[in-house]
Short mmCIF file of C-alpha atoms in Angstrom, two decimals:
data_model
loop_
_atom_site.label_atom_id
_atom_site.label_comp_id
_atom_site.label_asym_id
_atom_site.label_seq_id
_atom_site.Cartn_x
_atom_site.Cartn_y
_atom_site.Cartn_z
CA UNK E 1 0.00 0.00 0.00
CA UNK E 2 1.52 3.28 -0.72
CA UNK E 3 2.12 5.42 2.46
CA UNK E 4 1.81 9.11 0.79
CA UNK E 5 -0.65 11.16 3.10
CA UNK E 6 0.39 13.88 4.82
CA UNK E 7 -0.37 12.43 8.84
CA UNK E 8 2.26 10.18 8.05
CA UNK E 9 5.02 12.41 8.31
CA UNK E 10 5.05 14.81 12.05
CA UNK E 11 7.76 17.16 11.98
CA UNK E 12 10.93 15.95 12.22
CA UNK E 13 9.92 12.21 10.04
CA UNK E 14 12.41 11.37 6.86
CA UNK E 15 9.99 11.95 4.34
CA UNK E 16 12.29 12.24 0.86
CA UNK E 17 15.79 11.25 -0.70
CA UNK E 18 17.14 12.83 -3.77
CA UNK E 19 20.99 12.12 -5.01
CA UNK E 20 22.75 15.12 -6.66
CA UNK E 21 25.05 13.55 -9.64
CA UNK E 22 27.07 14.52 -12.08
CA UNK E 23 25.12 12.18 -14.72
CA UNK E 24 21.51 11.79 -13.97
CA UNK E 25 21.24 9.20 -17.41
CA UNK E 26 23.66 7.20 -15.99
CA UNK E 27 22.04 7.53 -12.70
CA UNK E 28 18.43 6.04 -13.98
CA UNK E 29 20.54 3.23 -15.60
CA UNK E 30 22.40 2.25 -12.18
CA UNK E 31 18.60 2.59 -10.15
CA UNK E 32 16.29 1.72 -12.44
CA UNK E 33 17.98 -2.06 -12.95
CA UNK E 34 18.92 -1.95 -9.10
CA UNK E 35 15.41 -1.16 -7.59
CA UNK E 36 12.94 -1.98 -10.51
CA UNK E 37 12.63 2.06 -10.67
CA UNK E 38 11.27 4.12 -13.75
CA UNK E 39 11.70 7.65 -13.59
CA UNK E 40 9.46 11.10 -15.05
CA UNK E 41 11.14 14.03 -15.60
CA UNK E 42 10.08 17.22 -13.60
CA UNK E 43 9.11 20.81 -14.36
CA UNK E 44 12.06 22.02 -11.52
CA UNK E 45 14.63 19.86 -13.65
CA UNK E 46 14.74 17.27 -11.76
CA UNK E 47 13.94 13.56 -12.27
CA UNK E 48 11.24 11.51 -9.73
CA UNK E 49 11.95 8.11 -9.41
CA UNK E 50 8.85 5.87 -9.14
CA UNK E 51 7.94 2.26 -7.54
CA UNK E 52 5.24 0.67 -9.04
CA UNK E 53 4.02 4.17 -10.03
CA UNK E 54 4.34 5.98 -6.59
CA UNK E 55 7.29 8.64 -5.89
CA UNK E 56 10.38 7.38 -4.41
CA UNK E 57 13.16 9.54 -4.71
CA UNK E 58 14.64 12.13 -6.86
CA UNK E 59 17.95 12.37 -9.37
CA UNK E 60 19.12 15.83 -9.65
CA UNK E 61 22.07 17.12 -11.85
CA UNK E 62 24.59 18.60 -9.50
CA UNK E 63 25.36 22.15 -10.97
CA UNK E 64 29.08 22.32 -9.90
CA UNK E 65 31.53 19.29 -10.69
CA UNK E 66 32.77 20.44 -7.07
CA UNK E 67 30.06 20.05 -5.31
CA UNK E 68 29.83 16.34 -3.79
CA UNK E 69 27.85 13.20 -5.30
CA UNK E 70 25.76 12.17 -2.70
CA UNK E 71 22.25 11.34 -1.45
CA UNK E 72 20.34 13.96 1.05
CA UNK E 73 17.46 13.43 3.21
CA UNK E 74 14.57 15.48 3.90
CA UNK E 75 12.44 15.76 6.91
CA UNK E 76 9.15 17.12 6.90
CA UNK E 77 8.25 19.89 8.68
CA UNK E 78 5.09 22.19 8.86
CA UNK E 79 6.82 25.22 8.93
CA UNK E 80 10.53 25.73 7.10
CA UNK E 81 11.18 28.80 8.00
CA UNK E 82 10.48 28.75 11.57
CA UNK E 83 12.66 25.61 12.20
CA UNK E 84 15.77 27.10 10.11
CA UNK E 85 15.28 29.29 13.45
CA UNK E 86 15.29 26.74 15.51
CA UNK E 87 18.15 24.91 13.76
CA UNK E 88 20.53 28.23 14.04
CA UNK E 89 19.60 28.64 17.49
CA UNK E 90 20.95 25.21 18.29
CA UNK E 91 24.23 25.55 16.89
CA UNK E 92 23.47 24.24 12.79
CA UNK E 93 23.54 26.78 10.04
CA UNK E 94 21.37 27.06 7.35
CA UNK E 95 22.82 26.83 3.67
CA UNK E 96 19.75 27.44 1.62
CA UNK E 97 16.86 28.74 2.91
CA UNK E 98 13.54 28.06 2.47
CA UNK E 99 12.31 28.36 -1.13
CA UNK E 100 9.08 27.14 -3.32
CA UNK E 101 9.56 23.89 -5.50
CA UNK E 102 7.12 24.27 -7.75
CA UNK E 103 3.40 23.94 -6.08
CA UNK E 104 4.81 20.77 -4.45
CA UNK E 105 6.39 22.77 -1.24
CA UNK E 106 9.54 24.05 0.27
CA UNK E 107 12.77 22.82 0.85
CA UNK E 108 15.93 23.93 2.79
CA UNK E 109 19.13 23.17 3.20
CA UNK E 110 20.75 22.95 6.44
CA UNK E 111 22.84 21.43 8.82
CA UNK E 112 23.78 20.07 12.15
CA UNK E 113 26.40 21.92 14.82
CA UNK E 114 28.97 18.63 13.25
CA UNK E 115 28.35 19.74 9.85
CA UNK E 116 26.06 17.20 8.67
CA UNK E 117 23.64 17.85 5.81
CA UNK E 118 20.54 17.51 5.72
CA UNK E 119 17.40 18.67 3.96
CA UNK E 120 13.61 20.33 5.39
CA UNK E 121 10.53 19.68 3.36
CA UNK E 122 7.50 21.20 4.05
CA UNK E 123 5.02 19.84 2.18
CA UNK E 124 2.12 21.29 0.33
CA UNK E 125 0.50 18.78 -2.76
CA UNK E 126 2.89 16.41 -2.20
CA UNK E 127 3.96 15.41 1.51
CA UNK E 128 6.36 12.89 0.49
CA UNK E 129 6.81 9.51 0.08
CA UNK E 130 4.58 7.33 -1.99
CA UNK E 131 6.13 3.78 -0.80
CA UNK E 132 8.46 3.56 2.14
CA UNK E 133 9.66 0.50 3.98
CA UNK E 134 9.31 -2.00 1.09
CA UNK E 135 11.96 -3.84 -1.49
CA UNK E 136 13.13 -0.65 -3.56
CA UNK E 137 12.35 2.58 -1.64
CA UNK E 138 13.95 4.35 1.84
CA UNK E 139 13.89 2.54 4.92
CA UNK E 140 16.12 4.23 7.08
CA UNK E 141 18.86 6.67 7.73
CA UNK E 142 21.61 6.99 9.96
CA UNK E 143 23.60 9.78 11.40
CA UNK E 144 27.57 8.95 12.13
CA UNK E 145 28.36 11.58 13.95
CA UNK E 146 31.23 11.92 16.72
CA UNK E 147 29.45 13.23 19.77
CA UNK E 148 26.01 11.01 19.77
CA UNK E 149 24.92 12.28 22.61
CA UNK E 150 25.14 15.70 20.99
CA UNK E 151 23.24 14.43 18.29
CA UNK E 152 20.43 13.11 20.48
CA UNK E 153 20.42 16.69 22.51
CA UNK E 154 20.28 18.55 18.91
CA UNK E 155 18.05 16.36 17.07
CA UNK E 156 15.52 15.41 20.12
CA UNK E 157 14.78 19.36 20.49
CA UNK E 158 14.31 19.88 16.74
CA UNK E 159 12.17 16.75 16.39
CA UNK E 160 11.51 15.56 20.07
CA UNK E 161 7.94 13.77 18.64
CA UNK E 162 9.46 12.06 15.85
CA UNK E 163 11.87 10.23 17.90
CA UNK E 164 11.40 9.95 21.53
CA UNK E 165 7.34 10.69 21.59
CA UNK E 166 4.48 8.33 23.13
CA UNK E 167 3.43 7.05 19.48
CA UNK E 168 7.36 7.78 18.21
CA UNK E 169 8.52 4.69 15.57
CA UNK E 170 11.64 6.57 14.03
CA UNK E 171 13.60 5.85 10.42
CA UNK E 172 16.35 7.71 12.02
CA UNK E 173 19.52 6.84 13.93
CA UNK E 174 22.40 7.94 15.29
CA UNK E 175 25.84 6.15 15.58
CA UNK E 176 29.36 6.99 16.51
CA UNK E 177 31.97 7.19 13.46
CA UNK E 178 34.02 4.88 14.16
CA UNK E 179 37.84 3.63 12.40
CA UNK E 180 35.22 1.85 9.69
CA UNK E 181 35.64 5.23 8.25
CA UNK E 182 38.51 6.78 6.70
CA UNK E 183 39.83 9.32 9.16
CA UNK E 184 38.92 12.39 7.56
CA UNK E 185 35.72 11.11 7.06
CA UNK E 186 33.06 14.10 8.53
CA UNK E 187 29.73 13.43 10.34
CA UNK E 188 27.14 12.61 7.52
CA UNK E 189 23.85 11.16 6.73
CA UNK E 190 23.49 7.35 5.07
CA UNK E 191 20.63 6.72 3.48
CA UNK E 192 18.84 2.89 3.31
CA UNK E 193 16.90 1.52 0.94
CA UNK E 194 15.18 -1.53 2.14
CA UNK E 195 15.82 -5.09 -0.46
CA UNK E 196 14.55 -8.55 0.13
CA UNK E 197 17.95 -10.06 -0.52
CA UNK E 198 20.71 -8.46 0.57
CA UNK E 199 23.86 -11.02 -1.17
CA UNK E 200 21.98 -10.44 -4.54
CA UNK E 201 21.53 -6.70 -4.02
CA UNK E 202 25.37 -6.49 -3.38
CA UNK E 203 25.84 -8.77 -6.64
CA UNK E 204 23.66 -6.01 -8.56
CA UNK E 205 25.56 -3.36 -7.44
CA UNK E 206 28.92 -4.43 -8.05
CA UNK E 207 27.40 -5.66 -11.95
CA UNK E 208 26.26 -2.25 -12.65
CA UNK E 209 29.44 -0.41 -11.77
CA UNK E 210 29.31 0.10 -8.36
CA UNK E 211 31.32 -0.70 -4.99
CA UNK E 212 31.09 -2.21 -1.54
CA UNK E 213 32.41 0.27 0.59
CA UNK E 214 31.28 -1.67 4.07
CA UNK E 215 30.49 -5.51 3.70
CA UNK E 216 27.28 -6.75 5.35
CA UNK E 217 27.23 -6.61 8.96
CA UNK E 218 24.18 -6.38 11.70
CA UNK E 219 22.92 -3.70 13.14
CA UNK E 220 20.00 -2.88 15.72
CA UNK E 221 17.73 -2.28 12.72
CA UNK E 222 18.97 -5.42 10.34
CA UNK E 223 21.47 -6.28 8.49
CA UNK E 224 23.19 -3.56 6.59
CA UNK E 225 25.89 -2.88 3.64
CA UNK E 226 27.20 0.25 2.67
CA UNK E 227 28.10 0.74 -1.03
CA UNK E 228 28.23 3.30 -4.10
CA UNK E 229 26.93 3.84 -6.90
CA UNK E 230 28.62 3.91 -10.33
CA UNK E 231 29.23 7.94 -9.82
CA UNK E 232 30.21 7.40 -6.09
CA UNK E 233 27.18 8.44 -4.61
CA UNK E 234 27.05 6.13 -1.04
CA UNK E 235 24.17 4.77 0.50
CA UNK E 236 23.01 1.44 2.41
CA UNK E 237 21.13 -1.83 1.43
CA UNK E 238 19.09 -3.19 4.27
CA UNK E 239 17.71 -6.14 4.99
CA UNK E 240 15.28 -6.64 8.02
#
């Protein structure tokens, strides 16, 4: 069933991924045969990837060959502009602020006091997700960060419903970065797309041009791998 209405997503709930890439083509090549996705092109420029017809996840051309490959997550939010106060108030700085996308909503660009970044989406026709939590489409994120209790301090006042509430069943986690990571590795979002088979995901990534950065190991919320894409774009295959 797809999970697209707008009670879904409180403030402070993952609601939307989109990777920035130097070669969006190339990018619906390396998804599309990895997650059964097809794709429509969007008035903003940007492409919408689609599960069995319901929105995904975005493909965006990166402007600047500087800036980095990489996928960003959104979390909703009923009010952008009011929470980019809240964010600077807590120590996190706001790259972009709020602006329209369309009729769709607004988005921001922001990040933690670490220097993580992350994304705001306040919805207006479209809320988010179509499918979560199924073969193909998000199913988590997680925040390595070096000071996790930090994180939790920062993150539980932004969003303090979305992950610590009465009725609270979060897609977002925070972990320590540990010597897994290169050493100059900064603190940084992963983003997890769910699969029903994680050995044969890995196998699909690798045939398509991609890498295994991290090989499967378990965490609290499955079993994970962290890989690339074929542009070097990271993210995680999960299996639960």
């Amino acid at each position: 069933m797809a999970e697209n209405r707008a009670s879904e997503y409180t403030e402070g709930t993952p609601c939307w991924v989109d990777a920035q890439l130097p070669d969006v083509e190339a990018g619906k090549r390396f998804y599309g045969e990895l997650f059964g996705w097809t794709f429509e092109d969007q008035p903003q420029g940007t492409v919408r990837a689609l599960k069995d017809g319901e929105p995904v996840a975005s493909l965006d051309h990166k402007p600047d060959g500087r800036l980095p490959t990489v996928w960003t997550v959104s979390f909703a939010t009923p009010d952008a502009g009011a929470l980019c106060a809240r964010i600077r108030a807590g120590g996190g700085q706001v790259v972009s602020p709020p602006l329209p996308f369309g009729d769709l909503g607004s988005t921001a660009l922001v990040t933690d006091p670490e220097g993580a970044v992350f994304a705001l989406w306040q919805g207006a026709r479209t809320p988010g997700f179509g499918r979560r939590h199924e073969p193909g489409t998000f199913a988590w994120v997680q925040l390595y960060t070096r000071d996790t209790e930090a994180a939790n301090t920062f993150y539980g006042d932004l969003f303090h419903d979305a992950l610590f509430g009465p009725d609270a069943d979060p897609d977002f986690g925070r972990a320590p970065v540990t010597d897994v990571f290169a050493a100059e590795m900064p603190p940084h979002f992963l983003v997890h797309f769910a699969v029903e088979d994680l050995p044969a995901g890995l196998a699909r990534v690798a045939r398509l041009g991609g890498r295994v950065q991290v090989p499967a190991f378990d965490a609290s919320y499955g079993t994970v791998a962290v890989v690339t894409d074929d542009q070097g774009a990271s993210f995680a295959l999960l299996r639960r």
